[in-house]
Structure formats: structure tokens, C-alpha cells
Amino acid sequence: EKQQLYMRTGFGPVPFRPDREREQVVMGQRTMTIQKDWLRGLGEQEGGHYNRMVAQAMLIAAERIRIFDAEDPNTKVGAADVESAKERIARLKRGQERIVVSASKKKNLHTVENKENRQRETLIKFSKNCCVAGCAAGCRKRERAFIIDSFDLLVYKYKTKDSKLKDSIKLKDATCFHETRANHELPKWEGNFHERLRVDVPERQAANKNPLYLYSDDPVKIQRWKRSFVLAKILVSENDRRALKFSVGRATSQGLQKAWGALVRYYEEVTSTKEIVKQMGMRLMQVDLSRGWTKFKLVNKKRVDEQRRRVEQQTWAARFMFERLANLGSTNARSSSEVRESVITRIQQRFRRYRQDTIFNKKYPLTASMMSRLQEAKSGKLVDVEVACD
């Protein structure tokens, strides 16, 4: 029997979580142990065994969480809930619990191959002196291979991977037309194809050459080619093409993105929990050092904040001085008349403010009965004059 392990702390020994026993579940006639890679190989089987086993293991884990919550007095899980959880775990292990899942086949993600490894389709072109109506000697046609990559029509000499690139045509400069056997008979159709695209290239038309014909036995693929020609004329800028490619990638990998996001969030939660538990354990083991370390972090944080604030103040001061100097450089010097007017206006404003304040405080020296010197000179004064004559 294994002994319980404890961790030594300043507040006493703390027990470690005991090792959990591996659960064994029954699925049909098989008994499986929940461990690493225990579901490997079940994805290819029919009947939804993989999904059923995953649901069975998750239900067992959910009931274990209910039992674990019952040990916390703050939860509302009672003894009856614990007993029902234990009974359901036993039924799940025996495979007696009814689990309804959708039996879906395993989906494989299709990867986009490089243009050198992609399948090349059939392209037919006719020489300048070709008889498109057909003749006994045979038309001067040329069979080539092509792929459409990044809104470019890449023409190869053969369909092999090591074939040489013959020409590259921008889809935005070309024009395509959808043709069927019922609507178009000329030029002569190739093999058992029933649909094709006629591509008119301005450079070939200027050189008095015939159009290009793109063949495929898949009508959906021909519609995708046609849509590529339309999008190439709409998405002219490189930024629009990049946005479309990003949107298509997000739409096609939506399920994978959700699974990856859930995995990342789960990993972050587990990592943060481990870090918190580790930090708490070290604090309990080294209480004195923990206090000093906490104070050291606070002092360091204060110093770093002051340095950052000082740098921000320097940045704002330099920006303010730059704006002021720019404004001074854009303004013109005032003339003497403007300076004189501004000085007189400022003196008048100061005097009015002084006069209002002194009148409110009843300390204004000039009353209504007092006259200025100019008024006294105009009104005059009565004086007595005595002249002495000898």
C-alpha cells in the first residue's frame, strides 16, 4: 500500500493529491482502460464508437466533479446527489447507461498543395492558320496543361510535374465565356467533355490569334474557374485579394479553429493554475522570504512606474515644444500699430476691472462730485484779486 506524500510548509505538512486509479469502461464486448492513446484506431470504425466512448468518459469525469464538489461546504451538493453520482458512474463503467450520439464519419482536412504538385487540367489552343471548322488534314491545335494560382493562369507544356512553364496570363485582363455542346459546336470538342471555358486574351487578339479553351469533366470545377475570372476583375488591389484569401481560410477551417481555441484556453487555464499553486506552495514554505520578495516587487514596480512616467513626460514635453516652435515659425511678427493697440486695450481692460472692484468695495477715489482738470479748466474758478498801487 502506497504511503500518503506530504509537502513541508511553515504552517505544517500539506498532503499531495493521491494518484487516481485508471477507470475501466465497458463498450459492447470490450473492456477498455482510460489512459493515453486509448481511443486510437476507433475513429475509422462505423457506428459512432469513438463519439460514444468520448461521451462516456466525459460523463464519468462530470460525475467525479460532483462528488468532489460535495466535499466543499459552500456548494449545495448533498449526500443524495453524491450517492446518485456514484450509482451513475457504476452504470457508465458497466456500459448500462444510454448514450445518444450522432454517428458521423471521421473527417479529414484537405491541405492545399503547392502549384508544382497540383493536378493540371487540359487546355486547347489553335495556331494562327488553323481551320477551326475542321478539315481532313487535321487542325493545327496544341494541347497544353494549366492551373489557376493566385488569379494567374499558368500554362505548362505537359501535365507532368517537371513540365516547363510556357506562359502566365493575368485573369483580370482576360475574359471567359461558358460554352456547352448544345450551344456551341465550333471549334471541335475534345473527347467526352460537355462543358468548357473560352478565354479571350487581349494580347492574343492583338496578334490575331485564336482564344484558349479550358476543358474539365467536372461542371463544378468549371464554375469555380469562371468565378475566379470574375473575382480577379473585382479584387484588383493586393490587399483585397489577401483579405479574400484570409476569409476563405477562416471559413473552411472554422471547426479546426474552434477546437484550437478551446485547446489554447484550456492550456492557459491549466498553466495559470499550476503557476498559482506553485507560487502558493513557495509562499507557504518560505514565509520570511515571501514577505521580502513581495516588498521588493512593490518597490521595483514603483521605481519602474516612475521611470516610465518620466519618459512619458519627456516625450510630451518634447512634443509640446515642437508644436510651439512650429506655431511660432508659421506666425508673422506684429507691426508697431498692432502692438500699440494691444497694449492700450490691455490697459483699458485692467482699469475697468480695477474700477469695478473698487466701486463694489466703496473705495473708488473719484466720486460723482469730483471733476477732472480739463473740466475744471473749462468751468473756471472764482478768485479774488487785490492789486496794490504805489
Coordinates of C-alpha atoms in Angstrom, one line a residue, residues 50-285:
Y50 CA -15.4 6.9 -31.0
N51 CA -18.0 9.6 -30.1
R52 CA -19.8 7.2 -27.7
M53 CA -16.6 6.4 -25.8
V54 CA -15.7 10.1 -25.6
A55 CA -19.1 10.9 -24.2
Q56 CA -18.9 8.1 -21.7
A57 CA -15.5 9.2 -20.4
M58 CA -16.7 12.9 -20.1
L59 CA -19.9 11.8 -18.2
I60 CA -17.7 9.9 -15.7
A61 CA -15.5 12.9 -15.3
A62 CA -18.6 15.2 -14.7
E63 CA -19.9 12.9 -12.0
R64 CA -16.4 12.8 -10.4
I65 CA -16.6 16.6 -10.2
R66 CA -20.0 16.5 -8.5
I67 CA -18.5 14.2 -5.9
F68 CA -15.5 16.5 -5.5
D69 CA -17.8 19.5 -5.0
A70 CA -19.7 17.7 -2.3
E71 CA -16.6 18.0 -0.1
D72 CA -16.8 21.8 -0.2
P73 CA -19.3 23.1 2.4
N74 CA -20.1 26.2 0.3
T75 CA -21.6 24.1 -2.5
K76 CA -25.2 22.8 -2.5
V77 CA -24.4 19.2 -3.3
G78 CA -25.9 16.9 -0.8
A79 CA -25.4 13.3 0.2
A80 CA -28.3 12.1 -2.0
D81 CA -26.6 13.8 -5.0
V82 CA -23.3 12.0 -4.1
E83 CA -25.0 8.6 -4.0
S84 CA -26.7 9.2 -7.3
A85 CA -23.4 10.3 -8.9
K86 CA -21.7 7.1 -7.6
E87 CA -24.5 4.9 -9.0
R88 CA -24.3 6.6 -12.4
I89 CA -20.5 6.2 -12.5
A90 CA -21.0 2.4 -11.8
R91 CA -23.6 2.2 -14.6
L92 CA -21.3 4.1 -17.0
K93 CA -18.4 1.8 -16.3
R94 CA -20.6 -1.3 -16.9
G95 CA -21.9 0.3 -20.2
Q96 CA -25.5 0.2 -19.0
E97 CA -26.1 4.0 -19.3
R98 CA -27.9 5.0 -22.5
I99 CA -25.8 7.5 -24.5
V100 CA -27.2 9.0 -27.7
V101 CA -24.6 10.4 -30.1
S102 CA -24.7 11.2 -33.8
A103 CA -22.7 8.6 -35.8
S104 CA -20.6 10.8 -38.1
K105 CA -17.7 9.6 -40.1
K106 CA -14.2 10.9 -39.4
K107 CA -13.4 14.0 -41.5
N108 CA -10.0 14.6 -43.0
L109 CA -8.8 18.1 -43.6
H110 CA -7.7 18.7 -47.2
T111 CA -4.4 20.5 -47.5
V112 CA -3.7 22.9 -50.3
E113 CA -0.8 21.6 -52.3
N114 CA 1.9 23.6 -54.0
K115 CA 1.3 24.7 -57.6
E116 CA 4.1 22.2 -58.6
N117 CA 2.1 19.3 -57.1
R118 CA -1.4 20.3 -58.1
Q119 CA -3.4 18.4 -60.8
R120 CA -3.2 20.1 -64.2
E121 CA -6.2 20.4 -66.4
T122 CA -6.5 20.3 -70.2
L123 CA -6.0 23.5 -72.3
I124 CA -6.5 23.6 -76.1
K125 CA -5.3 26.4 -78.3
F126 CA -5.2 26.7 -82.1
S127 CA -2.4 28.2 -84.2
K128 CA -2.9 31.3 -86.3
N129 CA -3.6 29.4 -89.6
C130 CA -5.8 26.8 -88.0
C131 CA -9.1 25.8 -89.7
V132 CA -11.4 25.9 -86.7
A133 CA -14.2 24.2 -88.8
G134 CA -12.2 21.1 -89.1
C135 CA -10.5 19.5 -92.1
A136 CA -9.4 16.2 -93.4
A137 CA -5.7 17.0 -92.7
G138 CA -6.4 17.8 -89.1
C139 CA -6.4 21.1 -87.3
R140 CA -3.2 22.7 -86.0
K141 CA -4.2 22.5 -82.4
R142 CA -1.9 22.5 -79.5
E143 CA -2.7 20.7 -76.2
R144 CA -1.3 22.2 -73.1
A145 CA -1.9 21.9 -69.3
F146 CA -2.8 24.7 -66.9
I147 CA -3.6 25.6 -63.3
I148 CA -5.1 28.7 -61.8
D149 CA -3.0 30.1 -58.9
S150 CA -3.4 33.5 -57.2
F151 CA -5.5 34.9 -60.1
D152 CA -3.0 33.8 -62.7
L153 CA -3.5 31.3 -65.5
L154 CA -0.3 29.3 -65.6
V155 CA 0.1 27.3 -68.9
Y156 CA 2.5 24.3 -69.0
K157 CA 3.6 22.3 -72.0
Y158 CA 2.7 18.9 -70.4
K159 CA 0.7 17.7 -67.4
T160 CA 3.8 16.2 -65.7
K161 CA 5.2 17.9 -62.6
D162 CA 8.5 18.6 -64.2
S163 CA 7.0 20.3 -67.2
K164 CA 8.2 23.7 -68.2
L165 CA 6.1 26.8 -67.7
K166 CA 5.1 28.2 -71.1
D167 CA 3.1 31.3 -70.3
S168 CA 1.4 33.2 -67.5
I169 CA -1.8 35.1 -68.1
K170 CA -3.5 37.6 -65.7
L171 CA -7.1 36.7 -65.1
K172 CA -8.1 40.3 -64.6
D173 CA -7.0 41.1 -68.2
A174 CA -8.8 38.1 -69.8
T175 CA -12.5 37.4 -70.5
C176 CA -14.1 34.0 -70.2
F177 CA -17.3 32.6 -71.7
H178 CA -19.0 29.4 -70.7
E179 CA -19.8 27.0 -73.6
T180 CA -21.7 23.7 -73.8
R181 CA -22.1 21.1 -76.6
A182 CA -25.7 22.2 -77.1
N183 CA -24.9 25.8 -77.7
H184 CA -21.5 25.8 -79.4
E185 CA -20.1 23.3 -82.0
L186 CA -17.0 25.2 -83.2
P187 CA -14.2 24.5 -82.8
K188 CA -14.4 20.8 -82.5
W189 CA -14.9 19.5 -79.0
E190 CA -12.2 17.3 -77.3
G191 CA -13.0 13.8 -76.2
N192 CA -16.1 13.3 -74.0
F193 CA -16.1 16.8 -72.5
H194 CA -19.5 18.5 -72.3
E195 CA -18.5 21.9 -70.9
R196 CA -15.6 24.3 -71.4
L197 CA -14.5 27.9 -70.9
R198 CA -13.4 30.1 -73.8
V199 CA -10.8 32.6 -72.7
D200 CA -10.2 35.7 -74.8
V201 CA -6.8 37.3 -74.1
P202 CA -6.1 40.8 -75.4
E203 CA -2.5 40.1 -76.3
R204 CA -3.6 37.1 -78.4
Q205 CA -6.4 39.1 -80.1
A206 CA -4.0 41.9 -80.9
A207 CA -1.7 39.3 -82.6
N208 CA -4.7 37.9 -84.5
K209 CA -4.6 34.6 -82.6
N210 CA -7.4 32.3 -81.5
P211 CA -8.8 32.0 -78.0
L212 CA -7.9 29.4 -75.3
Y213 CA -10.2 26.6 -74.4
L214 CA -10.2 25.2 -70.8
Y215 CA -11.7 21.7 -70.5
S216 CA -12.8 19.6 -67.5
D217 CA -15.2 16.8 -66.9
D218 CA -16.4 18.4 -63.6
P219 CA -19.0 21.1 -64.0
V220 CA -18.4 22.4 -60.5
K221 CA -14.7 23.0 -61.3
I222 CA -15.6 24.9 -64.4
Q223 CA -17.9 27.2 -62.4
R224 CA -15.0 27.8 -59.9
W225 CA -12.8 28.8 -62.8
K226 CA -15.4 31.2 -64.1
R227 CA -15.8 32.6 -60.6
S228 CA -12.0 33.1 -60.4
F229 CA -12.2 35.3 -63.6
V230 CA -15.0 37.4 -62.1
L231 CA -13.2 37.8 -58.7
A232 CA -9.9 38.8 -60.5
K233 CA -11.7 41.8 -62.1
I234 CA -13.3 42.8 -58.8
L235 CA -10.3 42.3 -56.4
V236 CA -7.9 44.5 -58.2
S237 CA -5.7 45.5 -55.2
E238 CA -3.4 43.1 -53.4
N239 CA -5.0 44.0 -50.1
D240 CA -8.4 42.9 -51.3
R241 CA -7.0 39.5 -52.5
R242 CA -5.3 39.0 -49.2
A243 CA -8.5 39.7 -47.3
L244 CA -10.5 37.3 -49.5
K245 CA -7.8 34.5 -49.0
F246 CA -7.9 35.1 -45.3
S247 CA -11.7 35.0 -45.2
V248 CA -11.9 31.8 -47.2
G249 CA -9.3 30.2 -44.9
R250 CA -11.2 31.2 -41.8
A251 CA -14.5 29.8 -43.3
T252 CA -13.0 26.5 -44.4
S253 CA -11.2 25.9 -41.1
Q254 CA -13.9 27.1 -38.7
G255 CA -14.2 23.8 -36.9
L256 CA -10.4 23.4 -36.6
Q257 CA -10.1 27.0 -35.3
K258 CA -12.7 26.4 -32.6
A259 CA -11.0 23.3 -31.4
W260 CA -7.6 25.0 -31.4
G261 CA -9.1 28.0 -29.5
A262 CA -10.6 25.7 -26.9
L263 CA -7.3 23.8 -26.6
V264 CA -5.4 27.0 -26.1
R265 CA -7.8 28.3 -23.5
Y266 CA -7.6 25.0 -21.6
Y267 CA -3.8 25.1 -21.7
E268 CA -3.8 28.7 -20.4
E269 CA -6.1 27.7 -17.6
V270 CA -4.1 24.7 -16.6
T271 CA -0.8 26.6 -16.8
S272 CA -2.1 29.5 -14.7
T273 CA -3.5 27.1 -12.1
K274 CA -0.1 25.3 -11.9
E275 CA 1.7 28.7 -11.5
I276 CA -0.7 29.8 -8.8
V277 CA -0.3 26.5 -6.9
K278 CA 3.4 26.6 -7.2
Q279 CA 3.6 30.2 -6.0
M280 CA 1.3 29.5 -3.1
G281 CA 3.4 26.5 -2.1
M282 CA 6.6 28.5 -2.2
R283 CA 5.0 31.3 -0.1
L284 CA 3.9 28.7 2.5
M285 CA 7.4 27.1 2.5

